[in-house]
Every structure is written in C-alpha cells, then in structure tokens.
Amino acid sequence: MATVDPTPARAGDVAAKSGSLFDSAAYHRVRTLVLGALSVLAIAVLLMWPVITDYYSYNASYYNGLVASAAISAILTISLNLSMGYGGMLSMMHSGMQLAGGYAAGYLVVKVSGSWLLGIVASVAVGTLVAVLVLLVSLRATYLYFGMITLAANLIVIEVGREWESVTGGIVGVSGIAPKLGDDVMPKQFFYYVVLAFLVLVYVLQRNLVRSGVGRASMAVRESSDTASAMGISPARAKLLLFGISGGVAGLSGALYALQLGFINPDVGLLDNGIIFFVGLFLGGISTLIGPVIGVALIAILVELIKDQARYTTLVLGCLLLLAMMVIPRGVVGTWKASRVGRDKLSDPDDEALPDQVPDVVPEVRDVPAGVAALEGVGIVKHFGGVHALDGVDVRVMPGTVHGIIGPNGSGKSTLVSCLTRYHQIDKGQVLVFGEEAPAAPHRVAHAGVTRVFQVPHLFERVSVLDNVLTGMRMRETYSWSGALLRSPSYRRQDLQEREEARQLLGFAGLASRADWLASSLSHGQKRLLEVVRAVASRPKVLILDEPATGLTSSELDALARLCRVLRERGLAVVLIEHNVDFVMGLCDEITVLESGKVIERGSPERVRASAAVLEAYLGRPDLVEETS
Amino acid sequence: MSPEAIIDGLFAGSVYALVALALAIVFQPTRIMNFAQGEAVILGAAIAYQVVALEKLGWAVALGVTIVLAAVMGLLMERMIMLPVRMSGSRYAWIIATLAAALIFQALFNLGYFDVDALRPEPVIAGDFQVAGITVGWQEALTIVVALAVMAFYDLFLRRSVYGRAIRATAHSTETSVLMGIPVQRIVVLSFVIGTVITAIAGMLAAPVLFVAPATGLLFTIKGFTAAVIGGVGSPRGALAGGMIVGILDTVVRSLVGGTVGNFAVFAALAVILVVFPSGLFGKPMEAH
C-alpha cells in the first residue's frame, strides 16, 4: 500500500503548505480508495472461497476448514482484544473460556438436543458466566494478580474438564458434534458461511462497543480507575460489563470450534494453544479494531506455509512474537497508523480567538435551595498512621462562588479534596453535598454533582481530545450497553448531540481545531484546559480544581480564569486549590487557608491578605524577620 | 495420610521454594515476573537425565554442565525478555515476552526429548534412612539441605556483600540506583543468571523423585509463583515458607484424594489467597503492576 503512487499535488494544495506528499488531500483520497478496494477484494475472496477452492483444488474441504478455523481464531482474538486492548485486563483464561463454551455446545448438541443454535446460545451463556464469576472474585486484585488469577482459573477449567466425565467426556472429550440443517448434517460449505457471519457480527459488535460511551468508560478505567471515578464511571461495573461481553464472545468461538471440528477436549484450553491468540493480537495490533483479524490471518498463512515442519510451529511462533515486539511494537495496524504513510490527516491548529459568546452547553445550575452550601465538610479528621493530615477542618462552599483553598506545602489541601470526594475515607466528620450526606464511593459523589480535576494531569492520553470530552459525558448517557451494541435510534441521537456539544465546549476553551488530535500531543497548558473542559462536560454542580494554574502561560491563565468566571455566573460552585496567590486573590469570592491540617483563616481575599496568621504561615513571624535584618 | 507424605511435601516444597527465590531474584531489579523461570527446572532435569542416565558420566559432571548451561540460559533469557520489553514500551510487554520465552524453551525441550515421558535420572544418593520410625529418602534429605543452604547463602549475600546491597537498592528504585553509580544493567543480567542457575539446580535435584516432563515448565513457574505470593516476593525466608506450604498442601491433598486434585488444590489456594489478600499475603510487594 505504501507503493501507491498518489496524484501529483497541485500548486496551492495543502501539500505545499505542510511540505509533504503524504499529507496532501489527494494522497488521502487515493489511500482511502485503495484501502477500500483491498477490503472489498478481501471480502469478495472470503465469500467466494468455497467456489474458488472447489475449482482449483482436489482438497477443497481442507482449505475451507483452514479459513473457517482462522475465522474462529479471529473471533477469540477479538474477544481478547476487548479485554486486554480496550479494558486493560490481562486475561490468560481465554483458551479456557473457549474450552468451556465448546463443552457447553458439545454437551447440548450431542447429549441433550440436536440443535446447534441452542448449543451456541448455551456456549455464549457459559462463557459469560465463567468470565463474570472470575471477575467478581478478583475485582480488587491489581493488574498482575488479576492475570495470575485468570491463569489459575484457566487451569481449573481444564482440570474440571478432565475430571467431570459425565458432561465433558474426561480426557477423551466429546466427539460427534455436528450442526444439523433440518434432519441432515449441515454441509461444511454452509457452516463456512455461518462462521463468516459470526465473525462479521463480532467485528461489528466490537466496533459499536468501542465507539460508544460504554467503550469510552472501559478505556477510561484502563487508563486510570481514579480518573474514571471522577467522571462518575463505576470501575467495577465497567470492567464487569466488558469482561462479561468478552467472555461471551470467547464462549461463542468455543462453540464454533466444536461444531467446525466435531470434537472438543481439554487440550483446547491449554495455554500453549492460547499463545496463538496473543501472537495474533500483538502482531496485528492491540487496541485496534481490525488488528486482531489481520494478525490471525497472517499467522494462519504462516502456519500453513510451515505445515510440513509442524513440530516447529510453537518455536517459530514464539520467536515471531518476540521479533514483532521489537520491530513493530504496536502491531501491523498500529505501526501503519503511526507512520507518515498511514496516519490520518489532522486539522491544522490555528490559535483561534476565544469566542465572546458563552455556548449554551456550558452547564447552568438552577433551583438550588437558598442558603444551603453546595459542598460542605464538617469537622473532617484524617490520619495517615501517626500523621494528622487533617485535624478537624470545616469548609463551606456556596453555589455561585469561586472558593479558594490555599496553604503552604503539606498543609493538607489535596488530602482535603480527596476526603471531600471520598477518595480517602475520613476518620471523623461529615461531607455534605447540598445538605445531604455524600455517598460513599467516589463515582457516586460524581453522580451527586461534585467533579474533581486532579493535581497531576490525568488525561486519557491515547485517545483523541474529543473522546476525552465525550468520556466526561458518560455519566448522563441514558442508553444501555445493548443499545450501544445495536446502535439503537436513541443511542444515535444522543451520540450525535454529545459530539456537537463536545465540539462547542472545546471551541469555548480555544481547543476546537485540535479536537481530533491525540490528547498526548497537546502542550501542558492545553492539557490542563482540556481536563477542565472534560470535567465541565460532566455537568457538575461543584467543580474542584486542584492546582490547575501550575505551569500555565499568562494567556492560558486568562483562559482559565475566564472559564471559572463563566462557571460562577452559571451558578456553579468552583473550588480552587492553588499556589499562585495573585491568581487566587483575583478570582475568589472566599478563601480558606489551611496550615498543618487546620483552618487558620477564612473569608474574603482582603481579609486573608491582611491576616497575621496567614503571613506567619507563609513567611514566618514578621517581627522575627525584622529583628534579623 | 502417612508421615512420609509430609517429608515428600517438604521435598517438593524445597523445589518450589528455590523457584520462588529465583522468581524474586529476577523480579527485584526488573519488576518482571518471569514466566520462563520454570523452564530452567526442565533444563536441570534434562541435563541430569542426559548426563547421568544416558551417558553414565556421574553427578559431578552433571552439576558442572548444569551450572554452565544454566548461566548461558540466563544470559539468553535476559536478552530475549529485556530487549523486547525495552523496545516495545507496552505495559503488557513483560508478560508477552516472558510467555514467548517460556514457549520457545518449551518447544526446544519438546523437540529434544519428544520420546521421553519423564526426565528421570538415578538419585544422587540412593536408598533411605529411618528417623523416629519415618522413612526418608537420601535424595529428599539432600534436596531439603541444599535448598536451606542456598536460601541461607543468598540471604547472607543480600545483606552482607556490596553486590547484595546494590541489588536491594535497585529493587527500590532503578533510577536512583543509576544516579548512585550502581551498574543496573549488570545487576539485571546477574540476577537472570543467578536465578536460572538456582532453578536449574532445583530441577536437577527434583528430577529423580518428582515428575518432570519436557513440557511441565509452566507448571513449576506457577507453583513457584504461588509460593512467592504466599511468602511475599523479595525475602528468601518468605520464599522458603511459601514453598513449604505449597509443597505440603500439594502432596498431602494428593495422598488424601489422589490424582490431579493436588494441582487443583494449589491453584484454588492461589485464587483464594489473591482474592482475600489482593496484594499478596505479606504487605504489598507488587503494587508497581
């Protein structure tokens, strides 16, 4: 594809501006055409494959089986991509889930009823069940330990398969699993199309899921479950959903495997067999939509080429995997997309003027009861071991104000934020949101209307700027995961509206031209702004900003200050934790000063500026300073 | 259940403890849980089988060959695992690389010994002796003593020698260690070599009694990992305690119920421990992952 000769760029074309052929619009048009033609060709070959093999080969059923098996592997690899690539959950039990699904299909088809469709339904159910059970018991486990638990679970599934002879047939397994069409055994050619149809179904399912709010929530949890919680996403729920779907797909591939080959035995579940899916995923490109399919296709071709030396297959695959990791760490698709030849065209950034008009999408808080604090901490005490990080702190943030919290380093500002948003459990005291006790889990606090922005940038760096903002909207999405999978009308409506709103919000912050950029390509100041925009997109009533001004240029500071003022006008309560005293004094209506975990002063900026206690906390005792000078 | 089962358990436990120790040795400076570690068990067993059972050259030669080849395997492993990990930058890199290394070695052993069911040489010291009415095989006793000696020696090495201190510093922070002038790269290579040699010796001692087939490397890794998690990754004493618990659990369940249920019990125990203590039994040894 790299050899495609693009039409020469005309004078005044974009190419002339950016100085590269590969960035020209014409090249992109040609590339789209070529890639599209190749896809159509691949699909046509797959559809015509039984006819082609029938015509050219005496061994047609062998070659049909080869492609069908590869398609089944691709289905399992897509499932692995969902959990590892998009969910960040290292699973070593995918071959085990395939085995479990195969058993379910085999048992139903051979011993209970003859219906293969019923077998497929059962296998999806069993796969989902196994995945959900394993995830439920390991919700608290960290990343590596989750992998080890799945490995143990994989071995347990295999042991159960070996011992539970009445259902699984023990070491020998179940054989004679054949799909039926009416009363006859279904012809293999027909089943080939069944497998192909399921591959298309699973691919579309993956695409719809990943592009919806459900997928964005999972990717947010993958990057950082703390940040996801701040967006009102429940990490446990997101993981459960994605891993459950992934398990269902793995079970489906098991049923197809059993139906295609006619048998299932415990060896199918061995990790040695599972490695081929890892190789496929990494070769094709993890966290890409088409990567798993391309990777599996490449491996199928390779295995077919060395089939005369079949005993070297594992060795070759192992070496190939190591080599691929070194040469194309992001896989074929990932490397293509990142290269000059394959990357998408991005809009040129212009330093656009900030719009004067405040767009309607900036949230507005109405109907709040008068005199009730938006966010209130009463007598908060927090100890870390023997350290009293917070020692009875009272703070009251009124709606429609900007409330500053300042204090020297180590005075407990960030701890206070974490306590108010329930990231830390408090030892004593109360947190009230609009007069009601705040819920116990961080993501529920976000649902109650309190959104925080972290001190260190917590962007989702590997997705686009627009997707970052869309993730912030996850909380108010009303469509269900099944609606997202099927792209129901209500889902489409909401999705369209969200994208429009997100672009308006970005425009208001001066980031509109960078909406399609990767978040990691922004400058530090733009990242901080984007984080605030993302938080605003969740339509909070209280917005907590932890040191947002650190490292910003003066124009970026102005943009931030302007945003804070607009939010105040709209009735939000903004809590500002900051070191930059000028910034705080110019913006805040009220300031609380912390020192060693205690409130030493509170009130208007003038009052704080004049306070002796504050001066002492920051500069030491002025009288002593004068004595030494 | 006979008291002999306990002795068998202690013997198997010493082998798992040595694997656990090797896993910890590699883990400390690299933050990598090496899935290929168990393959060194097979290497030791295969050399013992080849040299002692087939070539009849005796155990002294086997020990020499094992140490040399295991050191080579350690060097190879370091390249095979650390190079892709550094070049790829993906958070899954280490697990994929170690799995790939494990499969490559396993494929090699399978190719070399495809017609061998169990790599079983004669014991170093044949026969058994009686202690308080319990029969103890000399091979078992020797293995337990060697395991204890290796543990004690490594503990001393870690605490007393300059290199040991450097390793402990690297375990805390690679960056700071580089700043302090510690040759981190050399320490990483060294840990792979030491770990592989220890594991290979464990495999050599285990082969006459335990079932070691060419393809069982991953099983030893998992049992060693279970031992490491129970005992806490990092301390030789923890590895010892964890190894013994796994060994006794495995053997006792096997002698009570029989068959493959022993494996089942160990994996179930691993799952239960990780579920109840999400960061391991002793503190939080692996929060980096």
GROMACS .gro file of N, CA and C in nm, chain A residues 17-71:
model
  165
   17LYS      N    1   0.169   2.352   0.161
   17LYS     CA    2   0.179   2.420   0.289
   17LYS      C    3   0.260   2.339   0.389
   18SER      N    4   0.225   2.210   0.402
   18SER     CA    5   0.294   2.129   0.502
   18SER      C    6   0.419   2.064   0.445
   19GLY      N    7   0.435   2.073   0.313
   19GLY     CA    8   0.560   2.029   0.254
   19GLY      C    9   0.576   1.880   0.241
   20SER      N   10   0.470   1.802   0.247
   20SER     CA   11   0.486   1.658   0.232
   20SER      C   12   0.377   1.602   0.144
   21LEU      N   13   0.421   1.509   0.060
   21LEU     CA   14   0.327   1.445  -0.029
   21LEU      C   15   0.221   1.367   0.049
   22PHE      N   16   0.267   1.302   0.158
   22PHE     CA   17   0.179   1.212   0.232
   22PHE      C   18   0.071   1.288   0.309
   23ASP      N   19   0.088   1.421   0.319
   23ASP     CA   20  -0.014   1.497   0.391
   23ASP      C   21  -0.116   1.559   0.297
   24SER      N   22  -0.095   1.539   0.166
   24SER     CA   23  -0.184   1.606   0.072
   24SER      C   24  -0.321   1.541   0.070
   25ALA      N   25  -0.420   1.620   0.039
   25ALA     CA   26  -0.557   1.569   0.038
   25ALA      C   27  -0.573   1.462  -0.069
   26ALA      N   28  -0.504   1.482  -0.184
   26ALA     CA   29  -0.517   1.386  -0.292
   26ALA      C   30  -0.465   1.250  -0.249
   27TYR      N   31  -0.349   1.250  -0.181
   27TYR     CA   32  -0.294   1.124  -0.135
   27TYR      C   33  -0.394   1.052  -0.044
   28HIS      N   34  -0.457   1.128   0.044
   28HIS     CA   35  -0.552   1.066   0.138
   28HIS      C   36  -0.672   1.009   0.065
   29ARG      N   37  -0.715   1.082  -0.042
   29ARG     CA   38  -0.828   1.029  -0.119
   29ARG      C   39  -0.790   0.897  -0.185
   30VAL      N   40  -0.669   0.896  -0.246
   30VAL     CA   41  -0.624   0.775  -0.314
   30VAL      C   42  -0.609   0.660  -0.213
   31ARG      N   43  -0.553   0.694  -0.098
   31ARG     CA   44  -0.530   0.590   0.002
   31ARG      C   45  -0.662   0.529   0.047
   32THR      N   46  -0.760   0.615   0.072
   32THR     CA   47  -0.891   0.565   0.114
   32THR      C   48  -0.947   0.472   0.008
   33LEU      N   49  -0.933   0.514  -0.118
   33LEU     CA   50  -0.984   0.433  -0.229
   33LEU      C   51  -0.916   0.297  -0.234
   34VAL      N   52  -0.782   0.300  -0.225
   34VAL     CA   53  -0.706   0.175  -0.236
   34VAL      C   54  -0.740   0.081  -0.121
   35LEU      N   55  -0.740   0.137   0.000
   35LEU     CA   56  -0.771   0.054   0.117
   35LEU      C   57  -0.913  -0.003   0.105
   36GLY      N   58  -1.005   0.082   0.059
   36GLY     CA   59  -1.142   0.036   0.041
   36GLY      C   60  -1.148  -0.076  -0.061
   37ALA      N   61  -1.076  -0.059  -0.173
   37ALA     CA   62  -1.076  -0.161  -0.277
   37ALA      C   63  -1.019  -0.291  -0.225
   38LEU      N   64  -0.910  -0.280  -0.148
   38LEU     CA   65  -0.849  -0.400  -0.091
   38LEU      C   66  -0.947  -0.473   0.001
   39SER      N   67  -1.018  -0.395   0.086
   39SER     CA   68  -1.115  -0.457   0.177
   39SER      C   69  -1.223  -0.529   0.098
   40VAL      N   70  -1.273  -0.461  -0.007
   40VAL     CA   71  -1.377  -0.524  -0.088
   40VAL      C   72  -1.326  -0.653  -0.151
   41LEU      N   73  -1.201  -0.647  -0.199
   41LEU     CA   74  -1.140  -0.764  -0.260
   41LEU      C   75  -1.130  -0.878  -0.157
   42ALA      N   76  -1.082  -0.845  -0.037
   42ALA     CA   77  -1.067  -0.947   0.067
   42ALA      C   78  -1.202  -1.010   0.099
   43ILE      N   79  -1.304  -0.925   0.113
   43ILE     CA   80  -1.437  -0.977   0.146
   43ILE      C   81  -1.489  -1.066   0.033
   44ALA      N   82  -1.465  -1.022  -0.092
   44ALA     CA   83  -1.512  -1.100  -0.207
   44ALA      C   84  -1.444  -1.237  -0.210
   45VAL      N   85  -1.311  -1.237  -0.185
   45VAL     CA   86  -1.239  -1.365  -0.186
   45VAL      C   87  -1.294  -1.457  -0.078
   46LEU      N   88  -1.317  -1.399   0.043
   46LEU     CA   89  -1.369  -1.482   0.152
   46LEU      C   90  -1.506  -1.539   0.115
   47LEU      N   91  -1.590  -1.457   0.053
   47LEU     CA   92  -1.724  -1.503   0.018
   47LEU      C   93  -1.719  -1.611  -0.089
   48MET      N   94  -1.625  -1.593  -0.184
   48MET     CA   95  -1.618  -1.687  -0.296
   48MET      C   96  -1.529  -1.807  -0.266
   49TRP      N   97  -1.468  -1.807  -0.149
   49TRP     CA   98  -1.364  -1.904  -0.117
   49TRP      C   99  -1.405  -2.049  -0.145
   50PRO      N  100  -1.523  -2.097  -0.100
   50PRO     CA  101  -1.560  -2.236  -0.130
   50PRO      C  102  -1.565  -2.263  -0.279
   51VAL      N  103  -1.609  -2.165  -0.357
   51VAL     CA  104  -1.615  -2.183  -0.501
   51VAL      C  105  -1.473  -2.191  -0.559
   52ILE      N  106  -1.387  -2.100  -0.512
   52ILE     CA  107  -1.250  -2.097  -0.562
   52ILE      C  108  -1.179  -2.229  -0.534
   53THR      N  109  -1.187  -2.273  -0.408
   53THR     CA  110  -1.116  -2.396  -0.373
   53THR      C  111  -1.174  -2.514  -0.449
   54ASP      N  112  -1.305  -2.514  -0.467
   54ASP     CA  113  -1.370  -2.622  -0.539
   54ASP      C  114  -1.316  -2.632  -0.682
   55TYR      N  115  -1.288  -2.515  -0.738
   55TYR     CA  116  -1.245  -2.509  -0.877
   55TYR      C  117  -1.098  -2.547  -0.891
   56TYR      N  118  -1.014  -2.501  -0.797
   56TYR     CA  119  -0.870  -2.514  -0.815
   56TYR      C  120  -0.811  -2.635  -0.745
   57SER      N  121  -0.877  -2.690  -0.644
   57SER     CA  122  -0.810  -2.789  -0.561
   57SER      C  123  -0.895  -2.914  -0.548
   58TYR      N  124  -0.823  -3.030  -0.537
   58TYR     CA  125  -0.894  -3.154  -0.508
   58TYR      C  126  -0.925  -3.165  -0.359
   59ASN      N  127  -0.865  -3.075  -0.283
   59ASN     CA  128  -0.874  -3.084  -0.138
   59ASN      C  129  -0.951  -2.963  -0.083
   60ALA      N  130  -1.064  -2.933  -0.147
   60ALA     CA  131  -1.136  -2.810  -0.116
   60ALA      C  132  -1.175  -2.802   0.031
   61SER      N  133  -1.221  -2.914   0.088
   61SER     CA  134  -1.273  -2.907   0.225
   61SER      C  135  -1.160  -2.871   0.322
   62TYR      N  136  -1.037  -2.914   0.290
   62TYR     CA  137  -0.924  -2.879   0.377
   62TYR      C  138  -0.904  -2.728   0.379
   63TYR      N  139  -0.903  -2.668   0.261
   63TYR     CA  140  -0.878  -2.524   0.254
   63TYR      C  141  -0.995  -2.444   0.310
   64ASN      N  142  -1.116  -2.494   0.291
   64ASN     CA  143  -1.231  -2.427   0.353
   64ASN      C  144  -1.220  -2.430   0.505
   65GLY      N  145  -1.182  -2.549   0.556
   65GLY     CA  146  -1.166  -2.564   0.700
   65GLY      C  147  -1.059  -2.471   0.755
   66LEU      N  148  -0.953  -2.454   0.675
   66LEU     CA  149  -0.843  -2.366   0.717
   66LEU      C  150  -0.893  -2.224   0.742
   67VAL      N  151  -0.967  -2.171   0.646
   67VAL     CA  152  -1.017  -2.034   0.660
   67VAL      C  153  -1.121  -2.026   0.772
   68ALA      N  154  -1.206  -2.129   0.780
   68ALA     CA  155  -1.307  -2.126   0.887
   68ALA      C  156  -1.239  -2.127   1.023
   69SER      N  157  -1.135  -2.211   1.041
   69SER     CA  158  -1.064  -2.215   1.169
   69SER      C  159  -0.999  -2.081   1.199
   70ALA      N  160  -0.941  -2.019   1.097
   70ALA     CA  161  -0.878  -1.888   1.118
   70ALA      C  162  -0.984  -1.786   1.160
   71ALA      N  163  -1.103  -1.795   1.098
   71ALA     CA  164  -1.209  -1.700   1.135
   71ALA      C  165  -1.250  -1.722   1.280
   0.00000   0.00000   0.00000
